Coordinates of C-alpha atoms in Angstrom, one line a residue:
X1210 CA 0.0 0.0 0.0
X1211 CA 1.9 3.9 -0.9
X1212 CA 1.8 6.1 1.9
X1213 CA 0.5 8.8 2.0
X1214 CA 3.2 10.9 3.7
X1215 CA 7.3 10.9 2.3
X1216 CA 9.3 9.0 4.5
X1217 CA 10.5 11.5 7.4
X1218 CA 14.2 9.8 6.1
X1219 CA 14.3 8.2 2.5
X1220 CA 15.4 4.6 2.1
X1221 CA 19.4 4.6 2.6
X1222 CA 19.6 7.5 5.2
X1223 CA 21.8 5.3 7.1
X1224 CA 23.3 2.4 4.7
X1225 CA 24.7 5.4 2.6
X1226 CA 27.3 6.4 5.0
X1227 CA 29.7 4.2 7.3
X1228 CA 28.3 3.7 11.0
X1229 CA 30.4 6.5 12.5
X1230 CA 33.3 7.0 15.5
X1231 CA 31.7 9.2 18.3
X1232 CA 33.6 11.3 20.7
X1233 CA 32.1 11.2 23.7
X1234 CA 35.0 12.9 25.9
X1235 CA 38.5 12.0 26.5
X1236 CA 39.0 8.8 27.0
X1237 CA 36.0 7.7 25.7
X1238 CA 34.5 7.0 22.7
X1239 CA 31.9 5.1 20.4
X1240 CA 32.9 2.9 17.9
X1241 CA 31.1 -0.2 15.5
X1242 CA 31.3 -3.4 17.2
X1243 CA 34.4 -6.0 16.1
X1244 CA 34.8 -9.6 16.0
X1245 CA 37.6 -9.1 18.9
X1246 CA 35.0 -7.7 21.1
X1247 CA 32.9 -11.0 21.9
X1248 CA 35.1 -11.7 24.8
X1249 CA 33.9 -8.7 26.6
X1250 CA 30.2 -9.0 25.4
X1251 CA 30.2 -12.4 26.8
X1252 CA 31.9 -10.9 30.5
X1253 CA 29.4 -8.1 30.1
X1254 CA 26.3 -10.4 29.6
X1255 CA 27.6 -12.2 32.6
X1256 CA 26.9 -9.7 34.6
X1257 CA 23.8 -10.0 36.9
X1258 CA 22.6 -6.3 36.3
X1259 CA 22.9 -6.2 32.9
X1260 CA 20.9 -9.8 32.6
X1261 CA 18.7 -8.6 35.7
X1262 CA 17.3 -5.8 32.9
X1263 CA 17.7 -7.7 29.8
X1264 CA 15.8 -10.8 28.3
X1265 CA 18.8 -12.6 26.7
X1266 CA 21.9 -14.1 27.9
X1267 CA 24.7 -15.0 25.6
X1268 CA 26.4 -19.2 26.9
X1269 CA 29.4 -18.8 24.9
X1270 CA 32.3 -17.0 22.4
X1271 CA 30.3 -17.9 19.1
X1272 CA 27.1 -16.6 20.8
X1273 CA 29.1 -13.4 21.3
X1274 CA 30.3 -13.3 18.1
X1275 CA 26.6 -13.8 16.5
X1276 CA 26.3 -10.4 18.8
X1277 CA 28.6 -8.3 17.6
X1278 CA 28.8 -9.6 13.9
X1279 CA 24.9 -8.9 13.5
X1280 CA 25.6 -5.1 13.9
X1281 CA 27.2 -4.6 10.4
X1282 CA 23.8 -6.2 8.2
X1283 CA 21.1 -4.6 10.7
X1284 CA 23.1 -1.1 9.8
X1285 CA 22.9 -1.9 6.2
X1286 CA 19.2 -2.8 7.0
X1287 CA 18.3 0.5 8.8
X1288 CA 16.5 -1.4 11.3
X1289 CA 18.6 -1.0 14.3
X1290 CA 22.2 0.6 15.2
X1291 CA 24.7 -0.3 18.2
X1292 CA 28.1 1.0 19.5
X1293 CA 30.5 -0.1 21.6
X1294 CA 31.3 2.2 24.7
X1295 CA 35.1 2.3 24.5
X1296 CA 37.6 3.7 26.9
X1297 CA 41.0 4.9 25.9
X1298 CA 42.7 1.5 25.3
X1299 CA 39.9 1.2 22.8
X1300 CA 38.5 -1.8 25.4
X1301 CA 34.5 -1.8 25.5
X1302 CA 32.9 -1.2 28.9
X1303 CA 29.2 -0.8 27.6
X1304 CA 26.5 -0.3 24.2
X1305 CA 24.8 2.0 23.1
X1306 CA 22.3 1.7 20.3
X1307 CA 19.3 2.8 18.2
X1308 CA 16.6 -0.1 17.8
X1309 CA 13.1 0.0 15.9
X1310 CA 14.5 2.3 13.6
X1311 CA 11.7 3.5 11.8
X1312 CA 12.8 5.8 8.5
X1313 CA 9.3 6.4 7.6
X1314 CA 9.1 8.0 11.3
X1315 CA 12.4 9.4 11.5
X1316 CA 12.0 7.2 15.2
X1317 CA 14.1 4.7 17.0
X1318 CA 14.5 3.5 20.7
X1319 CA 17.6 4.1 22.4
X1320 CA 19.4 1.4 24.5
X1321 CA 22.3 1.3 26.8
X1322 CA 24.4 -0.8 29.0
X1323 CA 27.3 -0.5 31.3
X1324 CA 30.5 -2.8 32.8
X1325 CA 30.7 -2.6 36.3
X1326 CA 33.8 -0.8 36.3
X1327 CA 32.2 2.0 34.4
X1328 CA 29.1 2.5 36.5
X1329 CA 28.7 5.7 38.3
X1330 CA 30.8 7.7 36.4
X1331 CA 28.4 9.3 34.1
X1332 CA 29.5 7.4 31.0
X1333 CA 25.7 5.9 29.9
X1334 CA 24.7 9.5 30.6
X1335 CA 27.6 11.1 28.3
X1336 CA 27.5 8.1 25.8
X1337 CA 23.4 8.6 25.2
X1338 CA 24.0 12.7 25.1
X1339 CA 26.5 11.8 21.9
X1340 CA 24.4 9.5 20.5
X1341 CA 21.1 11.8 20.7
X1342 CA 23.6 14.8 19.2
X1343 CA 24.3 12.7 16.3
X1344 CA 20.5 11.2 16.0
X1345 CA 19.4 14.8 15.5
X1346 CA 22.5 16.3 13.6
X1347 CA 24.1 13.9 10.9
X1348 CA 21.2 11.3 11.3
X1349 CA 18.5 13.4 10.8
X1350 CA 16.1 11.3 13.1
X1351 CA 12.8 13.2 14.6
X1352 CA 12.6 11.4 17.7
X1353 CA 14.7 9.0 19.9
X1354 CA 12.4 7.3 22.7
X1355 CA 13.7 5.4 25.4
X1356 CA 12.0 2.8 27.7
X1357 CA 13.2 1.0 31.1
X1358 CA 12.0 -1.1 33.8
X1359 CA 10.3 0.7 36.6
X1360 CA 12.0 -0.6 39.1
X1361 CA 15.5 0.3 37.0
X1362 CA 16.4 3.7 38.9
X1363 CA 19.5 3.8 37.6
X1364 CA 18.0 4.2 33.8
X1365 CA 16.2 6.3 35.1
X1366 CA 18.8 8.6 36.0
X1367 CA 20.4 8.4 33.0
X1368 CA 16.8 9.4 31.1
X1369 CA 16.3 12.6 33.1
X1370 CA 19.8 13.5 32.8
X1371 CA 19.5 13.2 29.0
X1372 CA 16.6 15.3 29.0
X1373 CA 14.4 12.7 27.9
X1374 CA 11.3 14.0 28.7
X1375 CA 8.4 11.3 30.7
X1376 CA 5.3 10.2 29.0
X1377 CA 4.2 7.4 31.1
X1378 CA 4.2 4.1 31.8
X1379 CA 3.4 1.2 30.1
X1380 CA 1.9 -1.4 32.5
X1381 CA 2.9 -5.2 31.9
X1382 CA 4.4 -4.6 28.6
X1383 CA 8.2 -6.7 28.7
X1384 CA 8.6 -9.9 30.5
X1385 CA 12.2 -10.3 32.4
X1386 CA 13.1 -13.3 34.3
X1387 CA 11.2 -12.7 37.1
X1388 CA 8.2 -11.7 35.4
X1389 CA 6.2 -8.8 33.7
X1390 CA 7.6 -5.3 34.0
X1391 CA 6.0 -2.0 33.9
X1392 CA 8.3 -0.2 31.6
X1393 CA 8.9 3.7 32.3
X1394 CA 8.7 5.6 28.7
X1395 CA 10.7 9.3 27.9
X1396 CA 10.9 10.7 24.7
X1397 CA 13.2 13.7 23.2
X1398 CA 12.3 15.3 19.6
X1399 CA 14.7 17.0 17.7
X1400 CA 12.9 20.4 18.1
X1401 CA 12.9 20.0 22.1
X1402 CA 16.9 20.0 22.1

């Protein structure tokens, strides 16, 4: 069926042009996952926070592998985007990402995740803020939406910091390990930057 509106961002926004390096500041930086990286995906996965929030686990080096390879082709694809966090030994110590990437929309979810090491340092904070710049600068998206656990305060945090803006919550929408969440939902358009 034709739409009835032009895509907000024509077919090839994003496969057109290499999935770029981010400053974030020094020291740290966003970069395209690499095959070398599945040994930290897999330590990161380990982790109980990150699988406490999360509804996959990765049981092995190929698993991690099948991770970060998928990156290149969903890029390609336009459907989704992800970045490793990298410090300044180039070693990654979290993701950050674009998912549901809708070009008729010019919309995508945001997504993040952090090592232990980095926690509390303001890095998913100052990771998301260079993402988002690039989202509504070379990107050309409309709106970036973002969506966490209730019960995650620590996303939370890292929303309002962002200037995601709340709209609400969505009650029983994503099932965890331990059951049905109610997801927390925050928003930030272009033009409220």
């Amino acid at each position: 069926m034709p739409l009835l509106v032009t895509p907000a961002l024509p077919a090839g926004s994003l496969a057109a042009q290499d999935q770029p390096h981010l400053p974030v500041r020094p020291g740290l930086a966003l970069r395209p996952w690499r095959d070398d990286d599945a040994p930290a995906v897999r330590a990161a996965f380990d982790c109980p926070v990150i699988q406490r929030w999360h509804v996959r686990r990765l049981d092995s080096d190929d698993e991690a592998r099948t991770w970060t390879a998928q990156w290149a082709g969903r890029w390609r694809d336009e459907n989704a985007a992800s970045w490793a966090i990298v410090d300044a030994d180039d070693r990654p110590v979290g993701q950050v990402g674009l998912r549901d990437v809708l070009l008729t929309e010019a919309s995508a979810q945001v997504s993040y995740w952090l090592t232990p090491t980095a926690r509390g340092q303001g890095v998913a904070t100052q990771a998301l803020l260079a993402l988002t710049r690039w989202s509504f600068t070379r990107g050309g998206f409309h709106r970036l939406a973002l969506e966490h656990s209730t019960g995650n305060a620590a996303s939370c945090r890292v929303a309002g910091r962002t200037g995601f803006t709340e709209e609400g919550v969505a009650r029983g929408s994503v099932r965890h390990a331990d059951g049905w969440h109610d997801m927390h939902r925050h928003a930030l358009l272009t033009t409220s930057r």
